[in-house]
Short mmCIF file of C-alpha atoms in Angstrom, two decimals:
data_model
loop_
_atom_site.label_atom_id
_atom_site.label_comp_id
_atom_site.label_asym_id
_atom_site.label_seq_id
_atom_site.Cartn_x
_atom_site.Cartn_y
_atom_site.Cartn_z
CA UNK A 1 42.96 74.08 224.11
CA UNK A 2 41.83 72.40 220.68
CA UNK A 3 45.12 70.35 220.99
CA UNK A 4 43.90 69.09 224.53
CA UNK A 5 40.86 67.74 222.88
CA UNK A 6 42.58 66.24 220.28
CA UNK A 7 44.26 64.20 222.54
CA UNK A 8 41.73 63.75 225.18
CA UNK A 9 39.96 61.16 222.26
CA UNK A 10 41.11 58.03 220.13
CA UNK A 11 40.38 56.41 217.04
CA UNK A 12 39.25 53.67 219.41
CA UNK A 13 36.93 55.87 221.73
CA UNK A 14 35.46 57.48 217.96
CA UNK A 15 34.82 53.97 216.85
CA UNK A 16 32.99 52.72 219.93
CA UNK A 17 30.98 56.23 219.45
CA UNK A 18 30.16 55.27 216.02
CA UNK A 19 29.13 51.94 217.36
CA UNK A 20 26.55 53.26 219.92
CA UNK A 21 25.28 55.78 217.46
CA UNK A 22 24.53 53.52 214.65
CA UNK A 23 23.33 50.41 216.88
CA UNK A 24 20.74 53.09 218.01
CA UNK A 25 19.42 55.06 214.56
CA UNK A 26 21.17 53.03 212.39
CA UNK A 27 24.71 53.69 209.89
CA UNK A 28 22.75 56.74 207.72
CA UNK A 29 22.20 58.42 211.90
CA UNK A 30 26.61 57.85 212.36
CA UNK A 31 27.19 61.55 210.75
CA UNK A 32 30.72 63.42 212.01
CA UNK A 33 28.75 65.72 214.18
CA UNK A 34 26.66 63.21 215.74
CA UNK A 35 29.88 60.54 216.48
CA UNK A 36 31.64 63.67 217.98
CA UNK A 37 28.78 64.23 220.39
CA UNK A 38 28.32 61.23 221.32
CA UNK A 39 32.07 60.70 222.04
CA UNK A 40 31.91 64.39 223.80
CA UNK A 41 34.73 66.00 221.56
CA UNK A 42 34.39 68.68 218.74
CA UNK A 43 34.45 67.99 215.09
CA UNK A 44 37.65 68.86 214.62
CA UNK A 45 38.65 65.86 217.04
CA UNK A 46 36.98 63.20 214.69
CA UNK A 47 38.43 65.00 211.70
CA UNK A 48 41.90 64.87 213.23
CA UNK A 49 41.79 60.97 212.84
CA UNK A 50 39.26 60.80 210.27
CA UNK A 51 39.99 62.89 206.66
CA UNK A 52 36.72 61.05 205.67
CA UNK A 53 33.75 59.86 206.75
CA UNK A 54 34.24 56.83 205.09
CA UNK A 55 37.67 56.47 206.84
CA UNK A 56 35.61 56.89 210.38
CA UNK A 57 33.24 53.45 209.33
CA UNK A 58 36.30 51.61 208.08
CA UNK A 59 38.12 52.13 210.62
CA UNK A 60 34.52 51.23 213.16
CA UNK A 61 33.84 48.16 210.88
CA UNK A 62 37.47 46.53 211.65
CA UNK A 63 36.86 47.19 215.28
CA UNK A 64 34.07 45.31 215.25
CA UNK A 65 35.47 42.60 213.13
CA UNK A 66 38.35 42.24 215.32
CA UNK A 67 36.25 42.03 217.81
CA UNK A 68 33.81 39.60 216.56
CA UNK A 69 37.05 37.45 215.21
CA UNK A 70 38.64 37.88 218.31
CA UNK A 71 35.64 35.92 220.13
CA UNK A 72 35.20 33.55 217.72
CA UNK A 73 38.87 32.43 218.47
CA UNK A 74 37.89 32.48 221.79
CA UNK A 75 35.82 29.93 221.60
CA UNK A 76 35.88 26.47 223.70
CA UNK A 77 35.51 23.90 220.49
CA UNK A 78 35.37 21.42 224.18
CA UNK A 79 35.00 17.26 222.66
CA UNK A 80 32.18 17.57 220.47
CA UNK A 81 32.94 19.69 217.10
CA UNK A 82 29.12 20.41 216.77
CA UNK A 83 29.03 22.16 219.75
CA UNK A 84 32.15 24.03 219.22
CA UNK A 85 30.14 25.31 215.56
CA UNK A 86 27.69 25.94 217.55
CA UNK A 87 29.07 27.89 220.01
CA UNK A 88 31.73 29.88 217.40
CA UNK A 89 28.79 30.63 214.89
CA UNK A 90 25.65 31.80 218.35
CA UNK A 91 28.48 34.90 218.48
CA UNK A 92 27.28 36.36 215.45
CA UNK A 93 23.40 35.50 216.05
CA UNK A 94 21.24 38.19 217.60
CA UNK A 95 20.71 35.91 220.96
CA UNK A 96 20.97 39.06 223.55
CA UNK A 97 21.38 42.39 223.88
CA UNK A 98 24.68 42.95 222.51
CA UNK A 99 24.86 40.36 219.91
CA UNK A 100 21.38 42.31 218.55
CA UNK A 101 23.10 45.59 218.71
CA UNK A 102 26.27 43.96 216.86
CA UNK A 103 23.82 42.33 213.85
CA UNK A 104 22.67 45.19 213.16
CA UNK A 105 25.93 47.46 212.52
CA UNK A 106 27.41 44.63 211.16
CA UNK A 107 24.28 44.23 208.67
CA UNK A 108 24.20 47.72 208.07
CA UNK A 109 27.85 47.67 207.05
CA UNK A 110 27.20 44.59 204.91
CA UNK A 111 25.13 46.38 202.58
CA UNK A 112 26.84 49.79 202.75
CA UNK A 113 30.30 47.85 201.36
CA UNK A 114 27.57 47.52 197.98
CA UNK A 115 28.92 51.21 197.66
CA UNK A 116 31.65 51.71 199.20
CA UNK A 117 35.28 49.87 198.25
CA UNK A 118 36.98 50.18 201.62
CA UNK A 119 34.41 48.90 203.52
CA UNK A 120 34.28 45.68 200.64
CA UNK A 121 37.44 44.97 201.12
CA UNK A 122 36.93 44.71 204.88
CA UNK A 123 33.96 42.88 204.55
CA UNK A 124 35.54 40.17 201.92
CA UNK A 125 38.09 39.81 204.00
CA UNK A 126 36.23 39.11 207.20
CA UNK A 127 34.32 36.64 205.24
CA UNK A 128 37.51 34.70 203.24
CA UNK A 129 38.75 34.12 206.63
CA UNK A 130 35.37 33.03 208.63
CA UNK A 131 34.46 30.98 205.49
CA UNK A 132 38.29 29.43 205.37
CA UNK A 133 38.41 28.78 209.48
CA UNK A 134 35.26 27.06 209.02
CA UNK A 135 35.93 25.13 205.98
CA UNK A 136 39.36 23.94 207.68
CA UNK A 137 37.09 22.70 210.67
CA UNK A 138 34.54 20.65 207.87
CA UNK A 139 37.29 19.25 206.10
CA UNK A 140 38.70 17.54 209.97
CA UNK A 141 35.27 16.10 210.20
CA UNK A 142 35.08 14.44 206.62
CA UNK A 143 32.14 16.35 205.69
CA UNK A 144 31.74 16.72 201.49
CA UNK A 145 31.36 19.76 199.79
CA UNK A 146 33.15 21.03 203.27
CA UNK A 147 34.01 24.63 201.60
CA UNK A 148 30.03 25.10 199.87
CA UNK A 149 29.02 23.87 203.56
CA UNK A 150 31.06 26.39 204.91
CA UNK A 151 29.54 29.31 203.20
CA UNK A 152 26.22 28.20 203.35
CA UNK A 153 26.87 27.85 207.64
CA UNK A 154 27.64 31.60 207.62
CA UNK A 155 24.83 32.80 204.94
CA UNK A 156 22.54 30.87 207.28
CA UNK A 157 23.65 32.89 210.32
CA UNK A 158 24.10 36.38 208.07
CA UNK A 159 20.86 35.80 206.95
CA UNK A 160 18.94 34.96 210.48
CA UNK A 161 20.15 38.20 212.04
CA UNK A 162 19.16 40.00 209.13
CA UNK A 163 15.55 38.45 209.12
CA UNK A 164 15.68 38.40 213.30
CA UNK A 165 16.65 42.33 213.54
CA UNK A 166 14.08 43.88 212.19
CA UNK A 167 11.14 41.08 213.54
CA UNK A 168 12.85 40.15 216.72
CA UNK A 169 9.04 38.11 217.55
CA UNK A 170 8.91 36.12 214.68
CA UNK A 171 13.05 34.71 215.50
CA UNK A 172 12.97 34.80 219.36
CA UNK A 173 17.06 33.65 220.74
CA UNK A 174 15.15 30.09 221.50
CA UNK A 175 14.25 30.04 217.70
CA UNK A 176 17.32 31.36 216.44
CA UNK A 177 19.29 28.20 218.55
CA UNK A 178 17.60 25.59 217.49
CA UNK A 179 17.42 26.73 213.91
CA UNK A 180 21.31 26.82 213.89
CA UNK A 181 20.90 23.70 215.59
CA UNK A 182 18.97 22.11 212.76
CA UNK A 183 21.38 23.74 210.18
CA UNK A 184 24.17 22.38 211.89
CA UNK A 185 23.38 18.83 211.58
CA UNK A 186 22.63 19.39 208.30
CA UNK A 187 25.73 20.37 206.93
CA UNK A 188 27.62 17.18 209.39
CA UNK A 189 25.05 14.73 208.24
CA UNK A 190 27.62 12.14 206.10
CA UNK A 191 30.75 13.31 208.39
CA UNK A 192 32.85 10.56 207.80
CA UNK A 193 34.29 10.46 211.67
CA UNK A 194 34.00 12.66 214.49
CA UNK A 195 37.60 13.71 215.06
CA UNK A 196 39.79 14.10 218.21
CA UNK A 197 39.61 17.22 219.79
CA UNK A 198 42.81 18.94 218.63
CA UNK A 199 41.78 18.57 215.12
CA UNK A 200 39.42 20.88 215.11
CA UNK A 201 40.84 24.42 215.07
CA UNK A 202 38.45 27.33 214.16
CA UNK A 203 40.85 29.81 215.74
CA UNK A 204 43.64 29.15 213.18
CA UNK B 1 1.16 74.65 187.05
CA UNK B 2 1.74 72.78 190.01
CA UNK B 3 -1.31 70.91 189.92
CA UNK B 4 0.06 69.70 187.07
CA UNK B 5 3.18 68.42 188.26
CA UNK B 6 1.31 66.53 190.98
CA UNK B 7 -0.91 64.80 189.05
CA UNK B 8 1.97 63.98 186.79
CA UNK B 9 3.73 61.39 188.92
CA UNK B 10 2.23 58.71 191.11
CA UNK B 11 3.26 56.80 194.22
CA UNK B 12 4.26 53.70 191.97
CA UNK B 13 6.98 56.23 189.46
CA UNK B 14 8.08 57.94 192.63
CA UNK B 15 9.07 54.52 194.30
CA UNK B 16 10.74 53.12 191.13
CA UNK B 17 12.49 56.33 191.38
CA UNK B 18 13.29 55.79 194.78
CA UNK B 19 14.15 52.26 193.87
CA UNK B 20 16.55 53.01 191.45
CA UNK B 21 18.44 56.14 193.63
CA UNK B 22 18.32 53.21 196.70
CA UNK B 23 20.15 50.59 193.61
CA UNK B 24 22.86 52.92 192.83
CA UNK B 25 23.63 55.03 196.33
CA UNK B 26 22.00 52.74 198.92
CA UNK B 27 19.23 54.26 200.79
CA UNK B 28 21.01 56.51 202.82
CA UNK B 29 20.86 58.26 199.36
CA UNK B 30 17.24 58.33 198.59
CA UNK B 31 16.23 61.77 200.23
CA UNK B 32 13.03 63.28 198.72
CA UNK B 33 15.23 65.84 197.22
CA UNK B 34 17.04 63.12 195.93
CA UNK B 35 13.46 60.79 194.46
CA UNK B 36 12.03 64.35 193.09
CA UNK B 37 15.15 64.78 191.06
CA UNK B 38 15.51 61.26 189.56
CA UNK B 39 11.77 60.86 189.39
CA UNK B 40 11.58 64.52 187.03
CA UNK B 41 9.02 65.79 189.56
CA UNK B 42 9.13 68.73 192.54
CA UNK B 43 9.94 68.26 196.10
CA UNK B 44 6.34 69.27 196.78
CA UNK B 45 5.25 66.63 194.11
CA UNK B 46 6.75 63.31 196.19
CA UNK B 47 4.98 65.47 199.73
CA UNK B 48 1.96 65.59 197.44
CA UNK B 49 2.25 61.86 198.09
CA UNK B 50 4.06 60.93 201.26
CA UNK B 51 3.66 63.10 204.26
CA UNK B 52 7.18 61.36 205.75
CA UNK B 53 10.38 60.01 204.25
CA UNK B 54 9.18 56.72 205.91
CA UNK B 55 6.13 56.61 204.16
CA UNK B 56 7.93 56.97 201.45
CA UNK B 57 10.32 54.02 201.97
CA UNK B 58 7.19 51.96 203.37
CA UNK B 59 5.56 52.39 200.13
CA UNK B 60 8.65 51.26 197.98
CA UNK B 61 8.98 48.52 200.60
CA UNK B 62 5.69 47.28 199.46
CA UNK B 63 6.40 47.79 195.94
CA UNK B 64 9.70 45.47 195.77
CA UNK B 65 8.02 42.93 197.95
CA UNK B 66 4.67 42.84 195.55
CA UNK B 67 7.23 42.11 192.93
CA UNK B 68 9.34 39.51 194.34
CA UNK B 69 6.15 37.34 195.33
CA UNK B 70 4.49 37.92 192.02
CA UNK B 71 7.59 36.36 190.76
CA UNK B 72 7.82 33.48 193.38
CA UNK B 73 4.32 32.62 192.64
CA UNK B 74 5.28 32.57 188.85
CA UNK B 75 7.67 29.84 189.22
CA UNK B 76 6.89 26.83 187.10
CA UNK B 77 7.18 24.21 189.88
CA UNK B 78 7.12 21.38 187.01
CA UNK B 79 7.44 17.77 188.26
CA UNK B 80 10.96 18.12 190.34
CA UNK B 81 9.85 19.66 193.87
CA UNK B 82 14.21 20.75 194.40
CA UNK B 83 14.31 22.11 190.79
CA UNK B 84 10.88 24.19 191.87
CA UNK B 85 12.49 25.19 195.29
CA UNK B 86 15.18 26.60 193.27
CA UNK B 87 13.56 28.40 190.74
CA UNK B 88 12.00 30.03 193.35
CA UNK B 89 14.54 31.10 195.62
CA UNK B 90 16.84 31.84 193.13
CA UNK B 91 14.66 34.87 191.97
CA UNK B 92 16.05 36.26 195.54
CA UNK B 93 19.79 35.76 194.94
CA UNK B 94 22.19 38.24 193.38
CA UNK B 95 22.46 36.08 189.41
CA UNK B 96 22.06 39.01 187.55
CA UNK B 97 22.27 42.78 187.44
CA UNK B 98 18.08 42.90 188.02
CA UNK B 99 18.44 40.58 191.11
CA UNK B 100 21.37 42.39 192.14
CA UNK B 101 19.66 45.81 192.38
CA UNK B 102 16.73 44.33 194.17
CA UNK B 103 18.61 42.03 196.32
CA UNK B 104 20.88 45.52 197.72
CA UNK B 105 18.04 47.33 198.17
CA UNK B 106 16.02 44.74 200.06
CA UNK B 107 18.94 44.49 202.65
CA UNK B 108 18.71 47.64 202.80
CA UNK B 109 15.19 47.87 203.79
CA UNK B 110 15.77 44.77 206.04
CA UNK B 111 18.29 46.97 208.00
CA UNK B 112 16.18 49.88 208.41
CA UNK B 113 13.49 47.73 209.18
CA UNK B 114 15.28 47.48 212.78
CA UNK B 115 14.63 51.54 213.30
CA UNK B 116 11.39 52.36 211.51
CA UNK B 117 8.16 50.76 212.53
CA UNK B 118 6.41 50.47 209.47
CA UNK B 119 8.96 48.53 207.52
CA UNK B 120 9.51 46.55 210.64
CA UNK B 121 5.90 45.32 210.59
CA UNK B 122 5.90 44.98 206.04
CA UNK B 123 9.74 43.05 206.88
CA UNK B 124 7.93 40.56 209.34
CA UNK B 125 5.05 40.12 207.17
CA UNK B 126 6.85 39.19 204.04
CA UNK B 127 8.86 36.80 205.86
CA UNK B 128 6.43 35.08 207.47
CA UNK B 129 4.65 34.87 204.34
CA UNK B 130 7.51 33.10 202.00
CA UNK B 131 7.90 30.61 205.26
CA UNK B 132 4.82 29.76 205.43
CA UNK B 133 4.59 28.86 201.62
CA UNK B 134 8.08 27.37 201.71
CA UNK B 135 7.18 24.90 205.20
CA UNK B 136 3.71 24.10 203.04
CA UNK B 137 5.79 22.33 200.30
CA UNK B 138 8.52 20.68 202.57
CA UNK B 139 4.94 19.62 205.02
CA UNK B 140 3.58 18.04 201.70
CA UNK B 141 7.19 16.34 200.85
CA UNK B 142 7.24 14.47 204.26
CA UNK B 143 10.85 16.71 205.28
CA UNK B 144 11.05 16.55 208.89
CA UNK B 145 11.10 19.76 210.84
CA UNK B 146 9.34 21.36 207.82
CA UNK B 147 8.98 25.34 209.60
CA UNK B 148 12.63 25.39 210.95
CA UNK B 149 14.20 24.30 207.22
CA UNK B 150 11.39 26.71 205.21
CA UNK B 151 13.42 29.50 207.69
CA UNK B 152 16.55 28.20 207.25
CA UNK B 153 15.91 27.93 203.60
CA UNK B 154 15.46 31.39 203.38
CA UNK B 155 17.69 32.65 205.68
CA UNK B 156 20.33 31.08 203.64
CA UNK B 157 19.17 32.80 200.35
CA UNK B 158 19.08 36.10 202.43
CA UNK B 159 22.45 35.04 203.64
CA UNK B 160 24.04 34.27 200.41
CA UNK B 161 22.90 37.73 198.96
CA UNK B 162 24.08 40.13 202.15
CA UNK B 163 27.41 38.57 201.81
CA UNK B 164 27.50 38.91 198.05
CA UNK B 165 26.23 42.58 197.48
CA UNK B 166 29.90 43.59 198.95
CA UNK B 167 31.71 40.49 197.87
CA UNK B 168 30.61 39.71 194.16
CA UNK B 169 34.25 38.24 193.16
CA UNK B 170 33.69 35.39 196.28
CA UNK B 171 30.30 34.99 195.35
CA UNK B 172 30.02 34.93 191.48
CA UNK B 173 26.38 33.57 190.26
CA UNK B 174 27.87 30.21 189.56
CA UNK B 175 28.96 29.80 193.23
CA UNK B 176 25.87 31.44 194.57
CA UNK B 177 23.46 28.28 192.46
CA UNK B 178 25.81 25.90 193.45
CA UNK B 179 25.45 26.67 197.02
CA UNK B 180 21.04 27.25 196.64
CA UNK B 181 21.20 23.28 195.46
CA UNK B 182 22.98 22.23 198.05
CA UNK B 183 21.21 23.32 200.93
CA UNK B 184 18.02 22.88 199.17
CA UNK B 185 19.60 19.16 198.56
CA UNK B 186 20.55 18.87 202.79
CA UNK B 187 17.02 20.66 203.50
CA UNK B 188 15.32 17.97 201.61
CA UNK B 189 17.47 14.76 202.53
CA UNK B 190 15.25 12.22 204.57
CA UNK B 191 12.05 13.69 202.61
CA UNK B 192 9.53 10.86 202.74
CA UNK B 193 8.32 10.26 199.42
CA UNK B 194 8.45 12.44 196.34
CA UNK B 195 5.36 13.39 195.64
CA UNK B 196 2.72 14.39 192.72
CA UNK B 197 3.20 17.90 191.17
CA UNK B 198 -0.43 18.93 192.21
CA UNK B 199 0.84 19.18 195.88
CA UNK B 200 3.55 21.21 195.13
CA UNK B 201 1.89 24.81 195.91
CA UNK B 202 4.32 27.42 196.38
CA UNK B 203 2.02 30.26 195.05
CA UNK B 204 -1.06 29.47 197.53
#
């Protein structure tokens, strides 16, 4: 009978669990018990896949970055490469309901990898390879400094969902688009040429 | 004998207590068991105090944030409006282990602030407070679009430090200045005139 519920779940199915747990009370509410009732399956389930409870959020925080990286490669970069910014970089911006509920894991993990080495690893890798997709995309269009640009393009939308989730009024979606807006024609300003389409290639 | 122990501590040890638990563990660590211990005090000494954990954390909230705008206001602005920007924001950034702490613990807060009322409403307050001082001395250099670059100022500096709690080797101190002057430099490009130091007024 225990086996049956063993296999009746998934690392996945734990994960999204996790997910729904901690977009609601936050990482500190994602205990065992509580991602095991939320998932329907005993504690013994999530410790069959899980030794740790730091495995469990590893193993959650990839999900959601290969989610998140996923769409970003999804992305229609279309003629005009600030658009295609634009679009890639609104995925990780608190703009609706699910983009909100993903900020705020994804913050939440952010500062957790200050004390915890698996999830820093994660983390620095997620943002070496955002940071490096976005630099390649600078350095197409000209733009100086294209790799310090780069960074600064994803502290500036790190940092708006971390000021926008906790005081959704004071960075409505409207605010939060125009801002990266703004930011984004900052860092082309002195683009040398806007290139063809095909040179541009965030998904790399 | 108890008495005694209350009137030992106060709010401001028990929330650099709770400060330096939240530095070291994160704040998923700073239980009142966890603040009496550190602080040197009894359980019923921090309840003495704070009727809730949340009080608690809204008091240390309030504590770190008094701090950090002490020290903004502080900043010499001297005669070079970008060298005063940066003096200023840089007391937010990760550059040294003091900065460090308080930057980790700040996301933190920022975070929770998305499940707990009362930091919600100290979060939103403190942000709209160093925007409004930040679009008052981009207003008086002429920069167009002063509110949306005073929030993208400092959602870049809030940026820059979420991504570098995790990720110190990407983000060493060097990198982290380096990346402050530029967007300060893109923020300020197409500034009108330079003007006198008197109108500079980040502390108002």
């Amino acid at each position: 009978m225990r086996e049956r519920r063993y296999s009746s779940t998934s690392p996945e199915h734990l994960a999204a669990a996790l997910f729904d747990v901690a977009a609601q009370a936050g990482l500190e509410g994602a205990s065992v018990r509580e991602v095991a009732k939320r998932a329907g399956v005993s504690i013994g389930a999530v410790q069959h896949h899980f030794s740790t409870k730091d495995e469990m959020f590893a193993f959650a925080l990839r999900s959601l970055v290969d989610k998140l990286l996923a769409r970003l490669a999804e992305v229609d970069q279309g003629g005009n490469p600030a658009r295609g910014l634009f679009s890639a970089l609104s995925q990780l911006l608190p703009l609706d309901e699910t983009r909100s509920r993903e900020a705020h894991v994804m913050a939440g993990f952010a500062v957790r990898a200050a004390t915890s080495p698996s999830l820093a690893e994660i983390r620095r890798t997620t943002l070496f390879t955002i940071r490096t997709r976005l630099s390649a995309v600078l350095i197409g269009m000209g733009v100086h400094e294209a790799e310090t640009r780069a960074a600064l393009l994803l502290a500036t939308v790190d940092g708006l969902a971390l000021d926008a989730i906790g005081s959704p009024g004071l960075y409505p979606p409207e605010y939060l688009e125009h801002a990266l807006d703004v930011q984004i024609a900052m860092v082309l300003h002195g683009a040398e040429v806007v290139p063809a389409p095909s040179s541009i290639e965030l998904a790399s």
